[in-house]
Amino acid sequence: MNRLIKRLLILMLVAILILAGCAKENNSKPVVSQPPDTSSVGNENEPVPEQAASPDKNIGDTNSDLTDENADSETMFKVQDSKQIQGWKELIVKDYAYTTEDWESYSFRENSPIISYSLHFPGNWNVDYSIFTDENGAKVAELLPTIIMKEGQSLLDNWEPNSECELVSRENIKVGNLTGVKIILKSYPYGGDIEMWYPHTYYLTDDKQVFIMSFYALELDSEEQKLFDKIIKTFQFLS
C-alpha cells in the first residue's frame, strides 16, 4: 500500500515537472521583430559609387587639365595690373567673333572663331564684362562685339550715321600694324538726365578681324580725346 502511494506520488511529481517544462519552453520563445529597412543602406562589400565633384572643384580641375589646344578654344576675361603703364590695368579677352552687315547690328554664328586681344586702361576705372565705369560709377566706355569680316567685306562698308546722331568727325587711324577709323558722333540718348553726349568710337582691323570700342564724353574735350587715343594705342590682337 505504502509502495503504491509512493509510486503515485512519484508519477504525479514527474507529470508536474513535465508540464512545468513545457510552460517554460513556450514562455522563453524569442519574439520575432520586423527586419530593419536596409533599402537605403549599401552593402559594405559593394564598391561605393564615386561622388560628383563640387562646382568649385570642377572649375579648378577644368583649368588645370586644359591642354594647349583646348585652352585656345576657351573664352577668357581677365583684368590685371598693367606692366606697360604704371598705375593702369590690363584687360585680356578671348571671346567669340560676330558678323555684321551694317556695322550697327551684330550676329553670332555657330562655329565662330575666338578672337583674343589685350587693352590697357586707367587704374581708377572698373570694367564689368563690356562696360567701363569711372571712380564715380559713371559709364565712360564700352566694348562692342569683335567682328570677323566676310570675304570681300571691308571696314565700315555700308556704314552711315543713323537719324538719331550727327556726324562730328571721321578720321583714319593707325595703331602698330593695324589700320582703323575713329568716328565722333553727337548723340541724343533716350530718357535720363543727359540731353546729349559724344560717343567716340574706334575701329581697328588687320583686314580680317575687327576690334570696336566706344568712349562717352558729355562734351568735346581735347584732354579726354587724348586719353581715349592713349588707351586705343595700347590695343593689340593676340595670336
GROMACS .gro file of C-alpha atoms in nm, residues 102-201:
model
  100
  102ASP     CA    1   2.572   9.740  -9.146
  103TRP     CA    2   2.823   9.791  -8.855
  104GLU     CA    3   2.536   9.869  -8.620
  105SER     CA    4   2.372   9.529  -8.567
  106TYR     CA    5   2.577   9.215  -8.495
  107SER     CA    6   2.502   8.846  -8.544
  108PHE     CA    7   2.655   8.540  -8.380
  109ARG     CA    8   2.717   8.231  -8.592
  110GLU     CA    9   2.778   7.876  -8.479
  111ASN     CA   10   3.140   7.766  -8.505
  112SER     CA   11   3.255   8.128  -8.490
  113PRO     CA   12   3.627   8.165  -8.422
  114ILE     CA   13   3.760   8.310  -8.099
  115ILE     CA   14   3.933   8.648  -8.114
  116SER     CA   15   4.193   8.732  -7.848
  117TYR     CA   16   4.317   9.078  -7.758
  118SER     CA   17   4.459   9.294  -7.482
  119LEU     CA   18   4.397   9.656  -7.383
  120HIS     CA   19   4.531   9.886  -7.110
  121PHE     CA   20   4.309  10.137  -6.928
  122PRO     CA   21   4.330  10.379  -6.631
  123GLY     CA   22   4.361  10.222  -6.288
  124ASN     CA   23   4.070  10.421  -6.143
  125TRP     CA   24   3.833  10.270  -6.399
  126ASN     CA   25   3.648   9.944  -6.349
  127VAL     CA   26   3.522   9.706  -6.614
  128ASP     CA   27   3.228   9.467  -6.591
  129TYR     CA   28   3.241   9.244  -6.898
  130SER     CA   29   3.185   9.513  -7.164
  131ILE     CA   30   3.112   9.829  -6.965
  132PHE     CA   31   3.380  10.060  -6.821
  133THR     CA   32   3.294  10.295  -6.534
  134ASP     CA   33   3.499  10.564  -6.362
  135GLU     CA   34   3.564  10.607  -5.989
  136ASN     CA   35   3.219  10.766  -5.953
  137GLY     CA   36   3.043  10.473  -6.118
  138ALA     CA   37   2.964  10.670  -6.435
  139LYS     CA   38   2.976  10.483  -6.766
  140VAL     CA   39   3.276  10.603  -6.965
  141ALA     CA   40   3.334  10.337  -7.230
  142GLU     CA   41   3.201  10.017  -7.380
  143LEU     CA   42   3.338   9.720  -7.573
  144LEU     CA   43   3.136   9.624  -7.879
  145PRO     CA   44   3.143   9.272  -8.027
  146THR     CA   45   3.460   9.179  -8.212
  147ILE     CA   46   3.394   9.116  -8.581
  148ILE     CA   47   3.524   8.855  -8.821
  149MET     CA   48   3.485   9.004  -9.169
  150LYS     CA   49   3.344   8.802  -9.454
  151GLU     CA   50   3.529   8.753  -9.779
  152GLY     CA   51   3.515   9.074  -9.980
  153GLN     CA   52   3.396   9.281  -9.683
  154SER     CA   53   3.588   9.596  -9.586
  155LEU     CA   54   3.587   9.804  -9.270
  156LEU     CA   55   3.273  10.018  -9.230
  157ASP     CA   56   3.140   9.943  -9.577
  158ASN     CA   57   2.769  10.034  -9.591
  159TRP     CA   58   2.805  10.238  -9.268
  160GLU     CA   59   2.643  10.576  -9.225
  161PRO     CA   60   2.515  10.757  -8.913
  162ASN     CA   61   2.155  10.692  -8.820
  163SER     CA   62   1.891  10.962  -8.795
  164GLU     CA   63   1.938  10.995  -8.417
  165CYS     CA   64   2.304  11.101  -8.445
  166GLU     CA   65   2.503  11.374  -8.611
  167LEU     CA   66   2.845  11.303  -8.755
  168VAL     CA   67   3.105  11.530  -8.595
  169SER     CA   68   3.417  11.378  -8.750
  170ARG     CA   69   3.556  11.067  -8.917
  171GLU     CA   70   3.932  11.010  -8.913
  172ASN     CA   71   4.157  10.730  -9.037
  173ILE     CA   72   4.391  10.600  -8.767
  174LYS     CA   73   4.677  10.353  -8.734
  175VAL     CA   74   4.791  10.154  -8.427
  176GLY     CA   75   5.102   9.946  -8.489
  177ASN     CA   76   5.031   9.736  -8.796
  178LEU     CA   77   4.655   9.783  -8.757
  179THR     CA   78   4.452  10.032  -8.955
  180GLY     CA   79   4.124  10.181  -8.847
  181VAL     CA   80   3.875  10.461  -8.819
  182LYS     CA   81   3.782  10.697  -8.535
  183ILE     CA   82   3.427  10.833  -8.550
  184ILE     CA   83   3.286  11.105  -8.324
  185LEU     CA   84   2.908  11.146  -8.313
  186LYS     CA   85   2.671  11.384  -8.142
  187SER     CA   86   2.403  11.160  -7.991
  188TYR     CA   87   2.075  11.220  -7.809
  189PRO     CA   88   2.017  10.936  -7.560
  190TYR     CA   89   1.668  10.825  -7.459
  191GLY     CA   90   1.549  10.940  -7.116
  192GLY     CA   91   1.772  11.009  -6.818
  193ASP     CA   92   1.932  11.340  -6.725
  194ILE     CA   93   2.165  11.357  -7.027
  195GLU     CA   94   2.043  11.567  -7.316
  196MET     CA   95   2.332  11.479  -7.544
  197TRP     CA   96   2.673  11.319  -7.541
  198TYR     CA   97   2.956  11.249  -7.781
  199PRO     CA   98   3.043  10.883  -7.847
  200HIS     CA   99   3.400  10.838  -7.973
  201THR     CA  100   3.406  10.501  -8.150
   0.00000   0.00000   0.00000
